[in-house]
Structure formats: structure tokens, C-alpha cells
């Protein structure tokens, strides 16, 4: 006799609100024509992709026998189809550019809003009354988002203990996570297990050791770009969910400018050894093909790209690298790629007072 289990997936989109600003005071000394030309050169590569990358999706599937997930984390491989080198080849520069992106964007604020406002309702039913909850953080990074989620989990389940599996390939990020823990009180109810693995390595280890542990909550935040097969990654981790377990995925929206950029410049920009160009459109397609139900939320976000318009700005170049995910983009990208599509954005790049806005 078959057991029918309804799987619910929640998709949360962090939408960039399709505008980015460049303040004129930061580009003093350039002629208006030069600034407009530079804006045209950058907008298709940056503004378009920005609207996308800040569109995040969160996925919460409850346990079932059918699932979608596969994964390998960030540092998976990095040979690009073009001569351009992937930013993930240089771990130090990747982390520096990512930190700058967080400082210039409201991405973490959007996640904070989601964690405070929507996530508690999703966490209320996990665990099915168990005294200990098993949590897997896939690509947990420095742990700040993890701890915010644990705070909400604690409020919904105040008497439980938590066994937390941290799956993160970066030694530096694991170190940062441990430093954060040393400064954070009242975490005695959580046991941390450190897995310095990509998602693929973790999956291989899990299968080789025939491990049977089930998870009550799994989160995969902004990491499916760095796996070879996102659908297979989703299937694997979803297979680890216990009864009433839920899976959270945060990923760029398929409707965003970043998605449009990747569709147009996939050959030049997208790393073929990982799934750099994956969006929620791809994940949704896989879920829907399996009849998986999901909920979707959209959250606003923005990014200030002013420094990208300042010649010789180290921070501007770091930010540009992160937006394109190309190592030293400003020095290595061909002119036609950097200037690609100025006509497409002429009607969307507007000067408003002391700032530039790109509307998509």
C-alpha cells in the first residue's frame, strides 16, 4: 500500500526592485557623455545581472519519497567555456568581493526580513514533537544567517536540542563561523559538526558510509550555482528529510536581470564545470515535473554600484568581478562583452538628480 505525502516548497524571491544607483559625486571629473557611455557599457553587464542575482528563492519541501536535490559546493571546478577565468578559482578574492557585495547591497537585510517574518511559520511544524532536531546547513558560509535561523527555531521549539551539520568547503569561512560562535551566547543547545566538504563530497561520504540519519531542516542558501547538477543535489538532500522535514533554497530568480544576462551571455560568462547560471526557473521546472507543490515569496533588495563607475577603483573592480563572477573582469573581458548591449539599456538608464538608475 502506497503512502501519499504532500510536499510543500516555499520559494522566496529577493527582487532587486530593478534599480541601482550611481551617484554623480563619485564620478566627478568625467564628462556627462563619458559617464553616460560608461553607464551604457556597464548596464547590460551589471544592471541587468543585478536585478537577477538579488532575486533569491527559498525552497521548503516537506519530506516525501520523491525529491530533487544535488549539490557540490562552491569550490567545485572552474574551467570556463571562454578564456575568462571564474572568480571561484581565487578563494581570497572571491571572499573579498562577496563581502563588498554584502556591504553595498541589502541582500542580508532581505534575508533578515524573511527569517523574521516568514520563516517562523515554516519552522513551526518541523520535528513532529522530537526532543532533538537535526539541521543541515549546505554552504553555510560564515554562519551569520544560520544563527538567525536558529534563533527563530528556538522560539518555535524552546525545549529541543539541535544537532547541526555544517557543510562548507572554505576553511576561511569555517574559521569565521567558529569565531562568530565564540562571541555568541546561549548556544549550548546546539551541537556543531564541521564538514569541510563541497556538497558533492559530502554526498559521496554519506553514501560510502551508508549513513541513515534524517534531517528536520536543511537550508541551501545561494550555493546551487557551485554544483555540477543542481537537480541531483536537490534530490539527494531532499532524500535526507525526516517526517515533516523542510528544505530551504535561496537562489537567484529566473525572472531577474541576472537570469537574462546568463541566457544571453552563457557561453562567455558561465562556468561549464559548475551550474553558475542556474536560476529558480530551472529548479521550479524540476519540481513541477515531479508534481511538487511550492509557495513563492518576493522580497525587495537593492545594490549601489557607484564604485564600478570610478576608473581604477579597487572596490569597483572587486564588485564588478562578483557581479560577473569573472576574475579580473575589467582587465580580461573583451571590449565587446564589456560594452555589450548599450542600445538595450538606453531607454532604461535614467539620470535622476544626483544618481543613475537602471530600470529593467
GROMACS .gro file of C-alpha atoms in nm:
model
  360
    1UNK     CA    1   0.000   0.000   0.000
    2UNK     CA    2   0.148   0.333  -0.112
    3UNK     CA    3   0.189   0.628   0.120
    4UNK     CA    4   0.096   0.966  -0.028
    5UNK     CA    5   0.289   1.253   0.123
    6UNK     CA    6   0.226   1.611   0.018
    7UNK     CA    7   0.550   1.801  -0.036
    8UNK     CA    8   0.536   2.177   0.008
    9UNK     CA    9   0.803   2.403  -0.131
   10UNK     CA   10   0.836   2.771  -0.045
   11UNK     CA   11   1.019   2.993  -0.291
   12UNK     CA   12   1.130   3.334  -0.167
   13UNK     CA   13   1.249   3.582  -0.429
   14UNK     CA   14   1.469   3.872  -0.324
   15UNK     CA   15   1.392   4.119  -0.602
   16UNK     CA   16   1.635   4.399  -0.668
   17UNK     CA   17   1.342   4.629  -0.749
   18UNK     CA   18   1.522   4.672  -1.079
   19UNK     CA   19   1.714   4.983  -0.987
   20UNK     CA   20   2.071   5.051  -0.899
   21UNK     CA   21   2.226   5.388  -0.827
   22UNK     CA   22   2.545   5.562  -0.923
   23UNK     CA   23   2.598   5.895  -0.753
   24UNK     CA   24   2.746   6.171  -0.971
   25UNK     CA   25   2.965   6.300  -0.691
   26UNK     CA   26   3.166   5.979  -0.715
   27UNK     CA   27   3.240   6.028  -1.084
   28UNK     CA   28   3.333   6.396  -1.069
   29UNK     CA   29   3.578   6.490  -1.342
   30UNK     CA   30   3.414   6.281  -1.612
   31UNK     CA   31   3.211   6.450  -1.883
   32UNK     CA   32   2.841   6.373  -1.886
   33UNK     CA   33   2.892   6.199  -2.223
   34UNK     CA   34   3.167   5.983  -2.076
   35UNK     CA   35   2.956   5.895  -1.775
   36UNK     CA   36   2.659   5.807  -1.992
   37UNK     CA   37   2.878   5.597  -2.219
   38UNK     CA   38   3.029   5.419  -1.922
   39UNK     CA   39   2.681   5.363  -1.785
   40UNK     CA   40   2.576   5.216  -2.118
   41UNK     CA   41   2.880   4.990  -2.124
   42UNK     CA   42   2.817   4.864  -1.773
   43UNK     CA   43   2.442   4.849  -1.751
   44UNK     CA   44   2.386   4.540  -1.958
   45UNK     CA   45   2.663   4.358  -1.780
   46UNK     CA   46   2.588   4.492  -1.432
   47UNK     CA   47   2.241   4.636  -1.400
   48UNK     CA   48   2.079   4.356  -1.588
   49UNK     CA   49   2.256   4.096  -1.388
   50UNK     CA   50   2.196   4.271  -1.065
   51UNK     CA   51   1.824   4.255  -1.087
   52UNK     CA   52   1.874   3.889  -1.117
   53UNK     CA   53   2.126   3.792  -0.857
   54UNK     CA   54   1.932   3.971  -0.590
   55UNK     CA   55   1.623   3.776  -0.678
   56UNK     CA   56   1.652   3.495  -0.433
   57UNK     CA   57   1.428   3.197  -0.390
   58UNK     CA   58   1.379   2.995  -0.079
   59UNK     CA   59   1.251   2.645  -0.111
   60UNK     CA   60   1.088   2.444   0.161
   61UNK     CA   61   0.995   2.094   0.057
   62UNK     CA   62   0.849   1.871   0.324
   63UNK     CA   63   0.959   1.512   0.335
   64UNK     CA   64   0.842   1.270   0.070
   65UNK     CA   65   0.976   0.985  -0.135
   66UNK     CA   66   1.015   1.195  -0.450
   67UNK     CA   67   1.263   1.480  -0.431
   68UNK     CA   68   1.501   1.696  -0.621
   69UNK     CA   69   1.841   1.795  -0.494
   70UNK     CA   70   2.202   1.751  -0.569
   71UNK     CA   71   2.488   1.962  -0.482
   72UNK     CA   72   2.853   2.025  -0.469
   73UNK     CA   73   2.966   2.344  -0.311
   74UNK     CA   74   3.143   2.648  -0.411
   75UNK     CA   75   3.486   2.543  -0.491
   76UNK     CA   76   3.380   2.269  -0.726
   77UNK     CA   77   3.572   2.309  -1.054
   78UNK     CA   78   3.639   2.615  -1.255
   79UNK     CA   79   3.715   2.589  -1.623
   80UNK     CA   80   3.516   2.841  -1.819
   81UNK     CA   81   3.398   2.788  -2.174
   82UNK     CA   82   3.568   3.117  -2.267
   83UNK     CA   83   3.924   3.235  -2.182
   84UNK     CA   84   3.775   3.426  -1.889
   85UNK     CA   85   3.864   3.276  -1.551
   86UNK     CA   86   3.599   3.207  -1.292
   87UNK     CA   87   3.610   3.414  -0.974
   88UNK     CA   88   3.578   3.095  -0.765
   89UNK     CA   89   3.930   2.998  -0.872
   90UNK     CA   90   4.065   3.264  -0.637
   91UNK     CA   91   3.916   3.197  -0.294
   92UNK     CA   92   4.065   3.507  -0.130
   93UNK     CA   93   3.939   3.744  -0.399
   94UNK     CA   94   3.601   3.571  -0.403
   95UNK     CA   95   3.556   3.626  -0.030
   96UNK     CA   96   3.669   3.991  -0.054
   97UNK     CA   97   3.432   4.064  -0.342
   98UNK     CA   98   3.146   3.882  -0.170
   99UNK     CA   99   3.196   4.083   0.149
  100UNK     CA  100   3.194   4.406  -0.051
  101UNK     CA  101   2.876   4.295  -0.226
  102UNK     CA  102   2.709   4.241   0.111
  103UNK     CA  103   2.822   4.586   0.227
  104UNK     CA  104   2.684   4.757  -0.084
  105UNK     CA  105   2.362   4.560  -0.113
  106UNK     CA  106   2.061   4.493   0.105
  107UNK     CA  107   2.072   4.118   0.039
  108UNK     CA  108   2.125   4.019   0.401
  109UNK     CA  109   1.859   4.266   0.514
  110UNK     CA  110   1.614   4.096   0.279
  111UNK     CA  111   1.710   3.758   0.420
  112UNK     CA  112   1.672   3.900   0.771
  113UNK     CA  113   1.321   4.021   0.685
  114UNK     CA  114   1.233   3.678   0.551
  115UNK     CA  115   1.380   3.497   0.852
  116UNK     CA  116   1.197   3.723   1.096
  117UNK     CA  117   0.866   3.738   0.913
  118UNK     CA  118   0.804   3.423   0.711
  119UNK     CA  119   1.044   3.151   0.819
  120UNK     CA  120   0.896   3.105   1.170
  121UNK     CA  121   0.571   2.981   1.021
  122UNK     CA  122   0.759   2.727   0.813
  123UNK     CA  123   0.964   2.605   1.108
  124UNK     CA  124   0.667   2.559   1.340
  125UNK     CA  125   0.580   2.213   1.208
  126UNK     CA  126   0.929   2.062   1.174
  127UNK     CA  127   1.039   1.787   1.409
  128UNK     CA  128   0.699   1.635   1.481
  129UNK     CA  129   0.747   1.674   1.857
  130UNK     CA  130   1.101   1.531   1.872
  131UNK     CA  131   1.336   1.628   2.156
  132UNK     CA  132   1.630   1.679   1.915
  133UNK     CA  133   1.621   1.839   1.572
  134UNK     CA  134   1.874   1.759   1.301
  135UNK     CA  135   1.975   2.054   1.083
  136UNK     CA  136   2.199   2.051   0.775
  137UNK     CA  137   2.347   2.379   0.651
  138UNK     CA  138   2.475   2.330   0.297
  139UNK     CA  139   2.715   2.610   0.210
  140UNK     CA  140   2.670   2.782   0.547
  141UNK     CA  141   2.950   3.033   0.491
  142UNK     CA  142   3.039   3.241   0.797
  143UNK     CA  143   2.728   3.132   0.988
  144UNK     CA  144   2.555   3.465   1.049
  145UNK     CA  145   2.241   3.363   0.861
  146UNK     CA  146   2.250   3.021   1.030
  147UNK     CA  147   2.240   3.177   1.376
  148UNK     CA  148   1.947   3.400   1.281
  149UNK     CA  149   1.754   3.092   1.171
  150UNK     CA  150   1.846   2.906   1.491
  151UNK     CA  151   1.705   3.196   1.691
  152UNK     CA  152   1.370   3.154   1.517
  153UNK     CA  153   1.385   2.775   1.550
  154UNK     CA  154   1.448   2.815   1.924
  155UNK     CA  155   1.144   3.038   1.963
  156UNK     CA  156   0.922   2.782   1.792
  157UNK     CA  157   1.077   2.481   1.972
  158UNK     CA  158   1.217   2.617   2.302
  159UNK     CA  159   1.283   2.281   2.468
  160UNK     CA  160   1.465   2.096   2.188
  161UNK     CA  161   1.835   2.043   2.132
  162UNK     CA  162   1.983   2.079   1.784
  163UNK     CA  163   2.242   1.867   1.601
  164UNK     CA  164   2.378   2.097   1.330
  165UNK     CA  165   2.582   1.963   1.038
  166UNK     CA  166   2.778   2.249   0.880
  167UNK     CA  167   2.876   2.164   0.521
  168UNK     CA  168   3.116   2.428   0.390
  169UNK     CA  169   3.421   2.386   0.162
  170UNK     CA  170   3.601   2.708   0.260
  171UNK     CA  171   3.844   2.681   0.553
  172UNK     CA  172   3.830   3.056   0.600
  173UNK     CA  173   3.451   3.059   0.622
  174UNK     CA  174   3.453   2.774   0.874
  175UNK     CA  175   3.704   2.972   1.080
  176UNK     CA  176   3.482   3.281   1.058
  177UNK     CA  177   3.184   3.072   1.168
  178UNK     CA  178   3.372   2.944   1.474
  179UNK     CA  179   3.481   3.297   1.566
  180UNK     CA  180   3.119   3.409   1.546
  181UNK     CA  181   3.015   3.125   1.777
  182UNK     CA  182   3.278   3.228   2.032
  183UNK     CA  183   3.115   3.570   2.051
  184UNK     CA  184   2.754   3.449   2.063
  185UNK     CA  185   2.599   3.347   2.398
  186UNK     CA  186   2.329   3.090   2.476
  187UNK     CA  187   2.409   2.835   2.208
  188UNK     CA  188   2.460   2.540   2.442
  189UNK     CA  189   2.155   2.367   2.297
  190UNK     CA  190   2.331   2.329   1.958
  191UNK     CA  191   2.595   2.068   1.876
  192UNK     CA  192   2.806   2.172   1.575
  193UNK     CA  193   2.966   1.915   1.343
  194UNK     CA  194   3.209   2.061   1.087
  195UNK     CA  195   3.223   1.910   0.739
  196UNK     CA  196   3.484   2.081   0.520
  197UNK     CA  197   3.324   1.949   0.204
  198UNK     CA  198   3.156   2.054  -0.112
  199UNK     CA  199   2.804   1.923  -0.143
  200UNK     CA  200   2.924   1.652  -0.381
  201UNK     CA  201   3.198   1.542  -0.140
  202UNK     CA  202   2.951   1.530   0.146
  203UNK     CA  203   2.709   1.322  -0.061
  204UNK     CA  204   2.985   1.078  -0.158
  205UNK     CA  205   3.096   1.041   0.205
  206UNK     CA  206   2.736   0.992   0.317
  207UNK     CA  207   2.671   0.716   0.066
  208UNK     CA  208   3.005   0.539   0.114
  209UNK     CA  209   2.943   0.518   0.488
  210UNK     CA  210   2.579   0.414   0.438
  211UNK     CA  211   2.461   0.679   0.682
  212UNK     CA  212   2.092   0.680   0.766
  213UNK     CA  213   2.047   0.996   0.972
  214UNK     CA  214   1.746   1.209   0.875
  215UNK     CA  215   1.717   1.587   0.882
  216UNK     CA  216   1.434   1.804   1.009
  217UNK     CA  217   1.555   2.120   0.839
  218UNK     CA  218   1.801   2.165   0.552
  219UNK     CA  219   1.898   2.501   0.408
  220UNK     CA  220   2.087   2.575   0.088
  221UNK     CA  221   2.144   2.949   0.059
  222UNK     CA  222   2.297   3.091  -0.260
  223UNK     CA  223   2.502   2.778  -0.327
  224UNK     CA  224   2.341   2.585  -0.612
  225UNK     CA  225   2.547   2.788  -0.860
  226UNK     CA  226   2.852   2.595  -0.747
  227UNK     CA  227   2.736   2.239  -0.809
  228UNK     CA  228   2.758   2.028  -1.121
  229UNK     CA  229   2.397   1.907  -1.119
  230UNK     CA  230   2.152   2.119  -0.914
  231UNK     CA  231   1.856   1.884  -0.964
  232UNK     CA  232   2.057   1.582  -0.847
  233UNK     CA  233   2.185   1.781  -0.550
  234UNK     CA  234   1.832   1.874  -0.453
  235UNK     CA  235   1.719   1.515  -0.489
  236UNK     CA  236   1.993   1.387  -0.259
  237UNK     CA  237   1.940   1.634   0.022
  238UNK     CA  238   1.565   1.608  -0.004
  239UNK     CA  239   1.604   1.232   0.040
  240UNK     CA  240   1.756   1.304   0.382
  241UNK     CA  241   1.444   1.479   0.513
  242UNK     CA  242   1.259   1.319   0.801
  243UNK     CA  243   0.883   1.330   0.851
  244UNK     CA  244   0.771   1.694   0.845
  245UNK     CA  245   1.124   1.794   0.743
  246UNK     CA  246   1.165   2.102   0.528
  247UNK     CA  247   1.418   2.221   0.274
  248UNK     CA  248   1.501   2.587   0.218
  249UNK     CA  249   1.667   2.701  -0.104
  250UNK     CA  250   1.767   3.061  -0.170
  251UNK     CA  251   1.856   3.120  -0.532
  252UNK     CA  252   1.851   3.387  -0.800
  253UNK     CA  253   1.516   3.439  -0.970
  254UNK     CA  254   1.469   3.314  -1.323
  255UNK     CA  255   1.274   3.632  -1.400
  256UNK     CA  256   1.553   3.863  -1.296
  257UNK     CA  257   1.806   4.057  -1.496
  258UNK     CA  258   2.082   3.823  -1.386
  259UNK     CA  259   1.891   3.538  -1.543
  260UNK     CA  260   1.850   3.739  -1.864
  261UNK     CA  261   2.221   3.815  -1.869
  262UNK     CA  262   2.314   3.450  -1.827
  263UNK     CA  263   2.076   3.343  -2.103
  264UNK     CA  264   2.232   3.593  -2.344
  265UNK     CA  265   2.598   3.554  -2.243
  266UNK     CA  266   2.601   3.198  -2.115
  267UNK     CA  267   2.891   3.095  -2.339
  268UNK     CA  268   3.110   3.389  -2.235
  269UNK     CA  269   3.028   3.415  -1.865
  270UNK     CA  270   2.904   3.083  -1.734
  271UNK     CA  271   3.140   2.821  -1.594
  272UNK     CA  272   3.056   2.490  -1.761
  273UNK     CA  273   3.205   2.275  -1.482
  274UNK     CA  274   2.951   2.401  -1.229
  275UNK     CA  275   2.597   2.541  -1.260
  276UNK     CA  276   2.681   2.909  -1.230
  277UNK     CA  277   2.386   3.010  -1.448
  278UNK     CA  278   2.118   2.813  -1.264
  279UNK     CA  279   1.808   3.008  -1.157
  280UNK     CA  280   1.482   2.927  -0.986
  281UNK     CA  281   1.333   2.878  -1.331
  282UNK     CA  282   1.543   2.561  -1.359
  283UNK     CA  283   1.462   2.443  -1.007
  284UNK     CA  284   1.091   2.512  -1.050
  285UNK     CA  285   1.089   2.318  -1.374
  286UNK     CA  286   1.235   2.015  -1.198
  287UNK     CA  287   0.995   2.042  -0.908
  288UNK     CA  288   0.692   2.081  -1.131
  289UNK     CA  289   0.795   1.784  -1.344
  290UNK     CA  290   0.773   1.575  -1.025
  291UNK     CA  291   0.444   1.729  -0.915
  292UNK     CA  292   0.598   1.905  -0.614
  293UNK     CA  293   0.392   2.189  -0.470
  294UNK     CA  294   0.567   2.506  -0.358
  295UNK     CA  295   0.498   2.855  -0.227
  296UNK     CA  296   0.679   3.161  -0.359
  297UNK     CA  297   0.761   3.493  -0.191
  298UNK     CA  298   0.924   3.802  -0.341
  299UNK     CA  299   1.133   4.039  -0.130
  300UNK     CA  300   1.279   4.375  -0.245
  301UNK     CA  301   1.651   4.445  -0.248
  302UNK     CA  302   1.894   4.697  -0.395
  303UNK     CA  303   2.262   4.742  -0.472
  304UNK     CA  304   2.477   5.055  -0.503
  305UNK     CA  305   2.721   5.013  -0.794
  306UNK     CA  306   2.868   5.364  -0.781
  307UNK     CA  307   3.223   5.240  -0.737
  308UNK     CA  308   3.204   5.041  -1.060
  309UNK     CA  309   3.198   5.377  -1.241
  310UNK     CA  310   3.523   5.505  -1.089
  311UNK     CA  311   3.826   5.422  -1.304
  312UNK     CA  312   4.096   5.247  -1.107
  313UNK     CA  313   3.871   5.183  -0.807
  314UNK     CA  314   3.983   4.861  -0.640
  315UNK     CA  315   3.642   4.821  -0.478
  316UNK     CA  316   3.468   4.889  -0.807
  317UNK     CA  317   3.670   4.616  -0.975
  318UNK     CA  318   3.600   4.374  -0.690
  319UNK     CA  319   3.229   4.441  -0.716
  320UNK     CA  320   3.236   4.400  -1.093
  321UNK     CA  321   3.414   4.066  -1.051
  322UNK     CA  322   3.142   3.946  -0.817
  323UNK     CA  323   2.860   4.062  -1.042
  324UNK     CA  324   3.001   3.884  -1.347
  325UNK     CA  325   3.170   3.606  -1.145
  326UNK     CA  326   3.475   3.661  -1.364
  327UNK     CA  327   3.823   3.701  -1.215
  328UNK     CA  328   3.964   4.047  -1.305
  329UNK     CA  329   3.673   4.117  -1.539
  330UNK     CA  330   3.770   4.478  -1.614
  331UNK     CA  331   4.116   4.372  -1.733
  332UNK     CA  332   4.041   4.043  -1.906
  333UNK     CA  333   3.696   4.073  -2.065
  334UNK     CA  334   3.689   4.161  -2.437
  335UNK     CA  335   3.565   4.509  -2.524
  336UNK     CA  336   3.255   4.380  -2.699
  337UNK     CA  337   3.148   4.192  -2.386
  338UNK     CA  338   3.201   4.491  -2.157
  339UNK     CA  339   3.010   4.717  -2.395
  340UNK     CA  340   2.751   4.458  -2.493
  341UNK     CA  341   2.400   4.587  -2.530
  342UNK     CA  342   2.418   4.965  -2.469
  343UNK     CA  343   2.124   5.012  -2.700
  344UNK     CA  344   1.922   4.771  -2.488
  345UNK     CA  345   1.960   4.988  -2.181
  346UNK     CA  346   1.940   5.334  -2.339
  347UNK     CA  347   1.574   5.353  -2.253
  348UNK     CA  348   1.623   5.214  -1.904
  349UNK     CA  349   1.923   5.411  -1.777
  350UNK     CA  350   1.795   5.741  -1.638
  351UNK     CA  351   1.962   6.031  -1.461
  352UNK     CA  352   1.763   6.139  -1.154
  353UNK     CA  353   1.916   6.423  -0.959
  354UNK     CA  354   2.250   6.302  -0.823
  355UNK     CA  355   2.220   5.938  -0.917
  356UNK     CA  356   2.185   5.697  -1.205
  357UNK     CA  357   1.905   5.445  -1.213
  358UNK     CA  358   1.877   5.146  -1.438
  359UNK     CA  359   1.524   5.012  -1.472
  360UNK     CA  360   1.460   4.666  -1.610
   0.00000   0.00000   0.00000
